[in-house]
mmCIF file of C-alpha atoms in Angstrom:
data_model
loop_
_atom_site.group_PDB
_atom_site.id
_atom_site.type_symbol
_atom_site.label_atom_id
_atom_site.label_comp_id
_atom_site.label_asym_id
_atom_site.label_seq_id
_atom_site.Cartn_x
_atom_site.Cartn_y
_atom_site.Cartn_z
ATOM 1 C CA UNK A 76 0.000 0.000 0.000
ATOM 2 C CA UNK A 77 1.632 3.359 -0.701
ATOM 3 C CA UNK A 78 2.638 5.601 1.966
ATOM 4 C CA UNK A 79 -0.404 7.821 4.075
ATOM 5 C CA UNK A 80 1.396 10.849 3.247
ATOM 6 C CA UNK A 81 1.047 10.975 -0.378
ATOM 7 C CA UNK A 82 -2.686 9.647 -0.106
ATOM 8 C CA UNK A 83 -3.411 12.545 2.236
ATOM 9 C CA UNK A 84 -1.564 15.119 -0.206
ATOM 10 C CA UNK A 85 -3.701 13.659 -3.073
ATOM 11 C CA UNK A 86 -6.665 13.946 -1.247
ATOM 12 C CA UNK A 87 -6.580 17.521 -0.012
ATOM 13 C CA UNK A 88 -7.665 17.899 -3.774
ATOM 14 C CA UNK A 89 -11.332 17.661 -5.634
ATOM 15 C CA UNK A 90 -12.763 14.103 -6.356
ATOM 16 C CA UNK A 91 -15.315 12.184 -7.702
ATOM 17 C CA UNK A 92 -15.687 9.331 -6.155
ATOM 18 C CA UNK A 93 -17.998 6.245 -7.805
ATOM 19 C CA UNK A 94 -21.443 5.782 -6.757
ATOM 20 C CA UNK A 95 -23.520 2.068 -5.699
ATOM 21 C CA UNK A 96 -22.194 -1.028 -6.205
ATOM 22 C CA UNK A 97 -24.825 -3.666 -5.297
ATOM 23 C CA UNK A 98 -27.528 -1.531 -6.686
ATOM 24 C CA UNK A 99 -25.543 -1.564 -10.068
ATOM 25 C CA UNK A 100 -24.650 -5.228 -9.961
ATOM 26 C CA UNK A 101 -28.572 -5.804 -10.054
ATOM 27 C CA UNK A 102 -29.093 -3.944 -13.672
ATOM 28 C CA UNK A 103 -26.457 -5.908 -15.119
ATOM 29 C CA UNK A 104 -28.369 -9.443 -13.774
ATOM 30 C CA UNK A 105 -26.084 -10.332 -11.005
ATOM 31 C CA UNK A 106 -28.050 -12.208 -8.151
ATOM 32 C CA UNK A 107 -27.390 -10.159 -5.269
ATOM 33 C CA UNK A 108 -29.989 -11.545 -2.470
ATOM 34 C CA UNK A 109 -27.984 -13.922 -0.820
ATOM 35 C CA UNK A 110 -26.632 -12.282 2.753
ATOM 36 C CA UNK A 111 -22.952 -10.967 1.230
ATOM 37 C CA UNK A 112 -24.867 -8.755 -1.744
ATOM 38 C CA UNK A 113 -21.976 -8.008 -4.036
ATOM 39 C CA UNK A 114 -19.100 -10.342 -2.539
ATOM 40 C CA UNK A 115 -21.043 -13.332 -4.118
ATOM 41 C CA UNK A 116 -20.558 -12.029 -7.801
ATOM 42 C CA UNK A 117 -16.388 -11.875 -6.371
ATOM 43 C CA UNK A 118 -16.514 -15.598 -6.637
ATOM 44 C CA UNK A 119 -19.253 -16.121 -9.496
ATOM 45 C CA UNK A 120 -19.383 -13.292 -12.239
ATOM 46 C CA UNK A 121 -16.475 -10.872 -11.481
ATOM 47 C CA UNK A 122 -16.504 -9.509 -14.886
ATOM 48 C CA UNK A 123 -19.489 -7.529 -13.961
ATOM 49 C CA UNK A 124 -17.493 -6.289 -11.031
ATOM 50 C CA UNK A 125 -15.340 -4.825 -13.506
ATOM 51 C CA UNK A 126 -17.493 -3.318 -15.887
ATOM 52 C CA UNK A 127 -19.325 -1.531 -13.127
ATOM 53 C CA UNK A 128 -16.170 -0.349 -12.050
ATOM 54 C CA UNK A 129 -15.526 0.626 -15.663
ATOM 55 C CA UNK A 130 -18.817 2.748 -16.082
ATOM 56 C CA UNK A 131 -18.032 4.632 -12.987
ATOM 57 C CA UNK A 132 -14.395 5.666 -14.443
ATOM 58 C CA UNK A 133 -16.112 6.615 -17.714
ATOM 59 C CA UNK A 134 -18.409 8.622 -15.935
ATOM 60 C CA UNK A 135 -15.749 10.713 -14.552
ATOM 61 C CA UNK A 136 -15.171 8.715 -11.139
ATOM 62 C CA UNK A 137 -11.105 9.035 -9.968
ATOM 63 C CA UNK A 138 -11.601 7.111 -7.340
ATOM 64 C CA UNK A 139 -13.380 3.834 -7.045
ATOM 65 C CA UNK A 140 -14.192 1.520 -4.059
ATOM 66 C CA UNK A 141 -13.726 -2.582 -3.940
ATOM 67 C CA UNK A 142 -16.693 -4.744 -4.283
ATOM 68 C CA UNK A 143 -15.751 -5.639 -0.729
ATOM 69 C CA UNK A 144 -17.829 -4.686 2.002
ATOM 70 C CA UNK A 145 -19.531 -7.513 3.120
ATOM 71 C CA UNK A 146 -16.095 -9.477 2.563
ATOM 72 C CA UNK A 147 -14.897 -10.838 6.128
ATOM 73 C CA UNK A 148 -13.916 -14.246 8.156
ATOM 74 C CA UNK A 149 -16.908 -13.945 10.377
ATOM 75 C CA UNK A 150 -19.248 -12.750 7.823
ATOM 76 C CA UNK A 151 -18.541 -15.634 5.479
ATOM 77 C CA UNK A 152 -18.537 -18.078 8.822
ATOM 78 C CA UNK A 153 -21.926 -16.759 8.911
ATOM 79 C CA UNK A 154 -23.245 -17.972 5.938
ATOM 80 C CA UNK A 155 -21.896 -21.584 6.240
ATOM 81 C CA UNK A 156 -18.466 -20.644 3.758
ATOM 82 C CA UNK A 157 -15.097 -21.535 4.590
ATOM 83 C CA UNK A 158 -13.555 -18.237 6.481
ATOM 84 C CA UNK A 159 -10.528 -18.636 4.434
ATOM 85 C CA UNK A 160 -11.923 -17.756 1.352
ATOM 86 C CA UNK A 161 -13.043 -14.216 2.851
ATOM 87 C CA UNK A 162 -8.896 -13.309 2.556
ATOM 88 C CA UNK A 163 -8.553 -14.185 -0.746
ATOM 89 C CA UNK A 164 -11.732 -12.142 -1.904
ATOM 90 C CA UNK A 165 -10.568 -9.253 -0.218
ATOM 91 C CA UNK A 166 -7.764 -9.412 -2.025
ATOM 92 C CA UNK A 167 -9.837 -10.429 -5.439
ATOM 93 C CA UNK A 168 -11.504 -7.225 -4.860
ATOM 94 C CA UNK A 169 -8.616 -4.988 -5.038
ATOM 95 C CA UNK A 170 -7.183 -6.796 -8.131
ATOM 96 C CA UNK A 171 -10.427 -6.215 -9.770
ATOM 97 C CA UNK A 172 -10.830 -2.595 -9.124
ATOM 98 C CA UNK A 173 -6.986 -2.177 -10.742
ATOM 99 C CA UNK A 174 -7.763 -4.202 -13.665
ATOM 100 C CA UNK A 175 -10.584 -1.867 -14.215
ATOM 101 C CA UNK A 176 -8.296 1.324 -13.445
ATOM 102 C CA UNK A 177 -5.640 -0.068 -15.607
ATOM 103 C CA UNK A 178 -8.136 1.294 -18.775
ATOM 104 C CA UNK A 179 -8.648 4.470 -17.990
ATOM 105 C CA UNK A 180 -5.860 5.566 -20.480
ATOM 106 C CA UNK A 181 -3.577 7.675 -18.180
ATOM 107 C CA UNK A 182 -6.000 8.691 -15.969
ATOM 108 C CA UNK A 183 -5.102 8.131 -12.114
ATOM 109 C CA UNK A 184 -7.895 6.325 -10.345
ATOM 110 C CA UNK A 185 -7.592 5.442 -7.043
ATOM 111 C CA UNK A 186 -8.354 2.587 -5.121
ATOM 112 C CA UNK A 187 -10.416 2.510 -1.830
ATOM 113 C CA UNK A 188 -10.899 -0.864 -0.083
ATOM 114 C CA UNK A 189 -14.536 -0.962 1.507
ATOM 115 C CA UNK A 190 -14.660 -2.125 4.490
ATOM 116 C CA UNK A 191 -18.017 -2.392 6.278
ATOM 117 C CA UNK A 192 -19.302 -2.305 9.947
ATOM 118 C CA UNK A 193 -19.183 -5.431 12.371
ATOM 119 C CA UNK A 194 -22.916 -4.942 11.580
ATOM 120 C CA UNK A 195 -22.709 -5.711 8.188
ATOM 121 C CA UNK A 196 -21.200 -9.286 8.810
ATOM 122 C CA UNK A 197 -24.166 -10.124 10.872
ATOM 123 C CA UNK A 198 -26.733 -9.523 7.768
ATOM 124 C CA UNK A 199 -29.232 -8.199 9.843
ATOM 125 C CA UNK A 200 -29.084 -4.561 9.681
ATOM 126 C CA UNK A 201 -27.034 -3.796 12.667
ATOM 127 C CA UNK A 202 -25.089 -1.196 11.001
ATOM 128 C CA UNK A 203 -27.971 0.896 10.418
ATOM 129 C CA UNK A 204 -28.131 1.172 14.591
ATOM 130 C CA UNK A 205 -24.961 -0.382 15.811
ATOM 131 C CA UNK A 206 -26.378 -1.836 19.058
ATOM 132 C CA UNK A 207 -23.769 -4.891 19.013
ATOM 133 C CA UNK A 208 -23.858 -7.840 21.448
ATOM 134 C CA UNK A 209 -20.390 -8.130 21.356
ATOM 135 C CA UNK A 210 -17.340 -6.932 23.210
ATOM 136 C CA UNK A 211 -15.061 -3.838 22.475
ATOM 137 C CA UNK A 212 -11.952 -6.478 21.865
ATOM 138 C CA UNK A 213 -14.292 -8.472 19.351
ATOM 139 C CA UNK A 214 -14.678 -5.409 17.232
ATOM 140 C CA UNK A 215 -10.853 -4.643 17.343
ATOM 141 C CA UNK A 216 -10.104 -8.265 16.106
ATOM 142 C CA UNK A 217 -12.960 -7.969 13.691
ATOM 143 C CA UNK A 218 -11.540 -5.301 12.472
ATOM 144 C CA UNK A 219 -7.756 -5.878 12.576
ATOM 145 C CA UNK A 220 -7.730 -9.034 10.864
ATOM 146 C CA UNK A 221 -9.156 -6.608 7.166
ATOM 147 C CA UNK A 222 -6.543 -4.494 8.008
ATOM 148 C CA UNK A 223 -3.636 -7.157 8.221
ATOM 149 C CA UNK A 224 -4.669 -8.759 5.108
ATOM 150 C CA UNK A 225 -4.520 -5.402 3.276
ATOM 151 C CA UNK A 226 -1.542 -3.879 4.935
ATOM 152 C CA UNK A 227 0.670 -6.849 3.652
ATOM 153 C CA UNK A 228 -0.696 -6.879 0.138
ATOM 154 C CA UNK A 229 1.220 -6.010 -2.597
ATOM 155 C CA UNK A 230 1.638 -5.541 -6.259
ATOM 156 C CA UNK A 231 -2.311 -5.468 -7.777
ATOM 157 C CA UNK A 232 -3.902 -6.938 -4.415
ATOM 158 C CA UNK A 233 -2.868 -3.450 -2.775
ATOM 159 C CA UNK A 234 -5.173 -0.900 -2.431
ATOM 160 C CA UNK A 235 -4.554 2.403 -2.270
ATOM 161 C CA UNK A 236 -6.147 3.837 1.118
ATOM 162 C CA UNK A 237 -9.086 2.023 3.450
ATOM 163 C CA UNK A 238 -12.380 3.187 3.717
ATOM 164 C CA UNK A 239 -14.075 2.523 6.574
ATOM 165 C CA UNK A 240 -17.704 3.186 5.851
ATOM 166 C CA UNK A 241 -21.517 3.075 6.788
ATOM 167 C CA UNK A 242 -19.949 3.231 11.025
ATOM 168 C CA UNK A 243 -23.104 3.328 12.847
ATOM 169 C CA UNK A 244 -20.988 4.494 16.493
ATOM 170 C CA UNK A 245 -18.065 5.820 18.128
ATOM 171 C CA UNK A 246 -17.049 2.736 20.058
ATOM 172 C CA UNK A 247 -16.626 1.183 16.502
ATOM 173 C CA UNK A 248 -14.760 4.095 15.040
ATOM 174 C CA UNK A 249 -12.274 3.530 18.372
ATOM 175 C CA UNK A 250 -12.155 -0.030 17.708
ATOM 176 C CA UNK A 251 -10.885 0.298 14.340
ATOM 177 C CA UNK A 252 -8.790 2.872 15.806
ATOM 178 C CA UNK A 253 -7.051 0.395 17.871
ATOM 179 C CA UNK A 254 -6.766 -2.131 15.047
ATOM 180 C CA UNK A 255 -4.889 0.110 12.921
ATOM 181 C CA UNK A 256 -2.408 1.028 15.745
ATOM 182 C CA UNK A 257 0.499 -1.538 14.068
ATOM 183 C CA UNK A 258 0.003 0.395 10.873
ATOM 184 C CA UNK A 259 0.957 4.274 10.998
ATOM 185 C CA UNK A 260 2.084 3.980 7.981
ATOM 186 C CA UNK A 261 -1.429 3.122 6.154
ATOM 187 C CA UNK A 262 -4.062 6.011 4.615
ATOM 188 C CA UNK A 263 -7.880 5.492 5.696
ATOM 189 C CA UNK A 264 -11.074 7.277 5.573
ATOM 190 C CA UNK A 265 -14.151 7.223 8.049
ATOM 191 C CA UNK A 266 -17.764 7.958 6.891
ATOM 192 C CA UNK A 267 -20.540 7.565 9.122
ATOM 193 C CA UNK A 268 -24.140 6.756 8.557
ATOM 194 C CA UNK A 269 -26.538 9.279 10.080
ATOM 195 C CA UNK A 270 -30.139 9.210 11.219
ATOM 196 C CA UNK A 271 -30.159 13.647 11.130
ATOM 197 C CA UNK A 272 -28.235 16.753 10.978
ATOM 198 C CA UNK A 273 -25.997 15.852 14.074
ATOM 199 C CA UNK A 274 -25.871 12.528 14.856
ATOM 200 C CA UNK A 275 -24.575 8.942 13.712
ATOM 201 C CA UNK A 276 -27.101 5.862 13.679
ATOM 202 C CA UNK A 277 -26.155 4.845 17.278
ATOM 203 C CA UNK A 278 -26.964 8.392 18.918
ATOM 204 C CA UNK A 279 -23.138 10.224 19.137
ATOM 205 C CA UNK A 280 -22.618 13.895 17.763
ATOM 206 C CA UNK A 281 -21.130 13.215 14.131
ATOM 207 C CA UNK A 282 -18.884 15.972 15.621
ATOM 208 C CA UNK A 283 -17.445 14.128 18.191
ATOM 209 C CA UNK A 284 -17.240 11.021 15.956
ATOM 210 C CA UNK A 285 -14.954 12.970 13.365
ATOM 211 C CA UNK A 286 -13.051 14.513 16.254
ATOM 212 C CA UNK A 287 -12.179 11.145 17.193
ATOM 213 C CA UNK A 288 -11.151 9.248 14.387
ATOM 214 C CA UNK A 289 -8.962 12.981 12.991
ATOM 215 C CA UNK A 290 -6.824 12.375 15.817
ATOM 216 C CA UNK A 291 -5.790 8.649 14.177
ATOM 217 C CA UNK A 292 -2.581 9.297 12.163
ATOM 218 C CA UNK A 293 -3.824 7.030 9.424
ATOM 219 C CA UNK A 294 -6.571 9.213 8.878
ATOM 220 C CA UNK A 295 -6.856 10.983 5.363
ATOM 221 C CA UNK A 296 -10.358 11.984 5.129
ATOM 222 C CA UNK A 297 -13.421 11.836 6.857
ATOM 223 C CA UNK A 298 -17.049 12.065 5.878
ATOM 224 C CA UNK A 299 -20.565 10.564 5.755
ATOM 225 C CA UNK A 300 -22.400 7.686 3.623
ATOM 226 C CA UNK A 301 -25.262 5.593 3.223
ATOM 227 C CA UNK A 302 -27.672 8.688 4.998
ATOM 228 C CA UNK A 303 -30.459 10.886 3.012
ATOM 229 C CA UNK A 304 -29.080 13.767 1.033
ATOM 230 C CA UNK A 305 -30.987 16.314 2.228
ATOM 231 C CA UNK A 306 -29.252 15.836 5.258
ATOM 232 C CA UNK A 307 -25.634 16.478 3.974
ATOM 233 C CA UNK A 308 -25.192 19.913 3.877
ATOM 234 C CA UNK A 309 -26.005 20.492 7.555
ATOM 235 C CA UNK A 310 -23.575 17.585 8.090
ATOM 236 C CA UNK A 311 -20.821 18.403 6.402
ATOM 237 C CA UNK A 312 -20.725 21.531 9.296
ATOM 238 C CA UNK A 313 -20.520 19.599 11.956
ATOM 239 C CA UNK A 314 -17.593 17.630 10.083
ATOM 240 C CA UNK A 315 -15.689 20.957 9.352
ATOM 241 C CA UNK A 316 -16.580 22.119 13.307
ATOM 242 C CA UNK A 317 -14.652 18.791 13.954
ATOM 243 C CA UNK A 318 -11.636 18.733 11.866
ATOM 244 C CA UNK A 319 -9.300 20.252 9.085
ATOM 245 C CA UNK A 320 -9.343 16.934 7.572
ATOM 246 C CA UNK A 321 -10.647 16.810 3.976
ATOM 247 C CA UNK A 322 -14.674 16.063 3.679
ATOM 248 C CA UNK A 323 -15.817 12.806 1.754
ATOM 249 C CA UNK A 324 -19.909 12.203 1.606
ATOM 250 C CA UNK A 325 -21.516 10.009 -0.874
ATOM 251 C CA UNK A 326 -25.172 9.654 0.379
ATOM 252 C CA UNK A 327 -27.706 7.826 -0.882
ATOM 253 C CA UNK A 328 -29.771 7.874 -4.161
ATOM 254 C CA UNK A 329 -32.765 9.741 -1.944
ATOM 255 C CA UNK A 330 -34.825 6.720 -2.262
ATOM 256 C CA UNK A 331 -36.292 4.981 0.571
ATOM 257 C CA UNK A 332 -36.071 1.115 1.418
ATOM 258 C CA UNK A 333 -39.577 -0.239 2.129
ATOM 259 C CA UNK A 334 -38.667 -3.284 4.815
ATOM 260 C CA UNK A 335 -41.971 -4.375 4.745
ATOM 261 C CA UNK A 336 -43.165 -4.866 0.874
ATOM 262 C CA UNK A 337 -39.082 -5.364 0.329
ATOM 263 C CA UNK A 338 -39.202 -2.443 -2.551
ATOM 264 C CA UNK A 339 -37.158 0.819 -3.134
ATOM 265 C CA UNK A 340 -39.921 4.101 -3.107
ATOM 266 C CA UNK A 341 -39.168 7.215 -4.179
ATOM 267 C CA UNK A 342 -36.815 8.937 -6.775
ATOM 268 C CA UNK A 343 -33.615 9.130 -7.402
ATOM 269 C CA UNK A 344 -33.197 11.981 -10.502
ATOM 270 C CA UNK A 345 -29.473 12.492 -11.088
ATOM 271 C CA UNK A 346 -29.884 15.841 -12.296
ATOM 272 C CA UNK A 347 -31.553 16.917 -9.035
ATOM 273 C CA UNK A 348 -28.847 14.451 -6.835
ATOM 274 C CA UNK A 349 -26.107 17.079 -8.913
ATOM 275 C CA UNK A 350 -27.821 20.302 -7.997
ATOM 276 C CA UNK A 351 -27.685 19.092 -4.502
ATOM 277 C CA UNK A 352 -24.010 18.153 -4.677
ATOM 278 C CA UNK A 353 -23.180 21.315 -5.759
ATOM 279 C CA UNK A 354 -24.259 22.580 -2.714
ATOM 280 C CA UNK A 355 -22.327 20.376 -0.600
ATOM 281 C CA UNK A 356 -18.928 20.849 -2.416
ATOM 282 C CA UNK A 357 -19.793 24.597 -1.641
ATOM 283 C CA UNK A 358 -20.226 23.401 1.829
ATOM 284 C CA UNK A 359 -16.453 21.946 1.740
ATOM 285 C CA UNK A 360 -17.161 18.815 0.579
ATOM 286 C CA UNK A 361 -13.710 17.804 -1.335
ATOM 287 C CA UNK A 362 -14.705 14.260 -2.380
ATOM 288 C CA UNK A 363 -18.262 13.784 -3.466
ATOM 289 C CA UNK A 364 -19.859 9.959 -5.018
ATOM 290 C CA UNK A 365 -22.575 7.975 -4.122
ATOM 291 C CA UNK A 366 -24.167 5.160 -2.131
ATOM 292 C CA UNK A 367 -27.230 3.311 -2.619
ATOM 293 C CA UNK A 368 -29.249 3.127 -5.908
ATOM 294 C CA UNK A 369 -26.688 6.097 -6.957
ATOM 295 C CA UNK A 370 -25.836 4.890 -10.591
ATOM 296 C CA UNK A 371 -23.218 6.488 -13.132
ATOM 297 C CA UNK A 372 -25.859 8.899 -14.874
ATOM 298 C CA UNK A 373 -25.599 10.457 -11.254
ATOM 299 C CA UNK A 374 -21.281 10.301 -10.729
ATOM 300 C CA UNK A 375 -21.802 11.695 -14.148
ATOM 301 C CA UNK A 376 -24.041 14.427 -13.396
ATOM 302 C CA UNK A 377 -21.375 15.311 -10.277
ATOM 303 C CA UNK A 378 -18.468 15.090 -11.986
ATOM 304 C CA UNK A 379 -19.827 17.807 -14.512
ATOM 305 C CA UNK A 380 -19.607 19.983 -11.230
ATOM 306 C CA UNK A 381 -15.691 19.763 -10.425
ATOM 307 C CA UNK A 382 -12.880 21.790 -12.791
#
């Protein structure tokens, strides 16, 4: 992985970052419903992988995030698999998101690992409220066996920076905190889901959240995903109350998940998801994508707004 520094010098710039994955996957007939969404097309159609990866590059995307966040031991120990495969995806992730980089004719793209919540391994929704059952030292060695895996990668299995994303709490944030205390040398980013204007999933100011995790010297960037985007101009103040660090958001389409019929409601227009972008990189914002049922007519639409 390269060095922090130069990460954190390259992100101090403007950048588009992709939008949805999973959502993606979907239109281009990849069976997402079993409990690891994306991570099963890893092992059985990761040439789709790759061409969404592709159509967020062409779309103006410079950075791009692996098809990895529901990639982990315990997650995979979950669902019956073999806990040793979970490594070897991770790693299959990164490889995939440079073989899709590798064609964007002299453009630099970078590479973000995504790396979800301890919630996400449970495939319950945790992450959306991040009241765990488990200890404070089981969500360090969650975490820290992601990071080990990635910080000894090389070649085009390493990624260039981590992105720990969708963090529904502060204890987490510490936690991973902890985990990456063998590893000064690594670049990272923290975005936390949000249920308002001030405050992450489990209850905690977002400001004190990304006062927290700016202290970590691994820390590059820090931000706010997977939350409504009405909400992310009033967040991205707190975030810039709490920190010099740059600001990354990438919020959802604006749609709303229907738990009960199972069905997406709403819009998601990605002329009007652009108009309110351009707001939030007036806000500070210096990294702006997507998250759910964001597609590349709407990293399109955003990267129109950047020089």
């Amino acid at each position: 992985m390269r060095a922090g520094t130069s990460i954190a010098d390259a992100l101090r710039s403007a950048h588009v970052l992709d939008g949805g994955m999973a959502s993606e996957l979907e239109y281009l007939g990849a069976n997402i419903d079993g409990p690891l969404w994306s991570a099963h097309v890893l092992e059985d159609a990761p040439e789709k992988i790759v061409a969404v990866h592709r159509a967020y590059i062409e779309a103006g995307a410079d950075i791009i995030e692996t098809a990895s966040y529901q990639v982990s031991r315990m997650g995979y120990a979950e669902v019956g698999l073999d806990p040793a495969l979970a490594g070897a995806a991770l790693l299959r992730s990164v490889s995939l998101a440079r073989e899709a980089a590798s064609a964007a004719h002299g453009k630099r793209v970078l590479i973000a690992a995504s790396l979800g919540p301890y919630g996400a391994a449970l495939h319950n929704g945790a992450e959306y409220h991040g009241n765990y059952t488990c200890t404070f030292a089981d969500l360090i060695a969650f975490h820290a066996d992601r990071i080990k895996i990635l910080a000894n990668a090389n070649g085009q299995e390493s990624p260039d920076l981590l992105a720990f994303e969708t963090l529904p709490s502060l204890v987490e944030a510490v936690a991973i905190g902890q985990a990456l205390k063998p590893y000064p040398e690594l670049a990272a980013w923290f975005t936390f889901t949000c249920v308002d204007q001030e405050h992450v999933a489990h209850g905690e100011p977002l400001r004190q959240c990304a006062a927290a995790v700016a202290a970590f010297p691994q820390t590059t960037a820090v931000g706010v995903n997977c939350t409504h985007p009405t909400l992310i101009s009033a967040l991205i103040a707190e975030l810039r109350a709490a920190s010099d660090k740059p600001i990354v958001v990438y919020p959802n389409s604006g749609e709303g998940w229907d738990a009960q019929n199972r069905c997406w409601t709403g819009t998601g227009d990605p002329a009007s998801f652009a108009s309110q972008a351009a707001d939030w990189l007036a806000a500070g914002a210096q990294i702006i994508g997507g998250c759910c049922r964001t597609r590349p007519a709407h990293i399109h639409q955003v990267a129109r707004l950047f020089p």
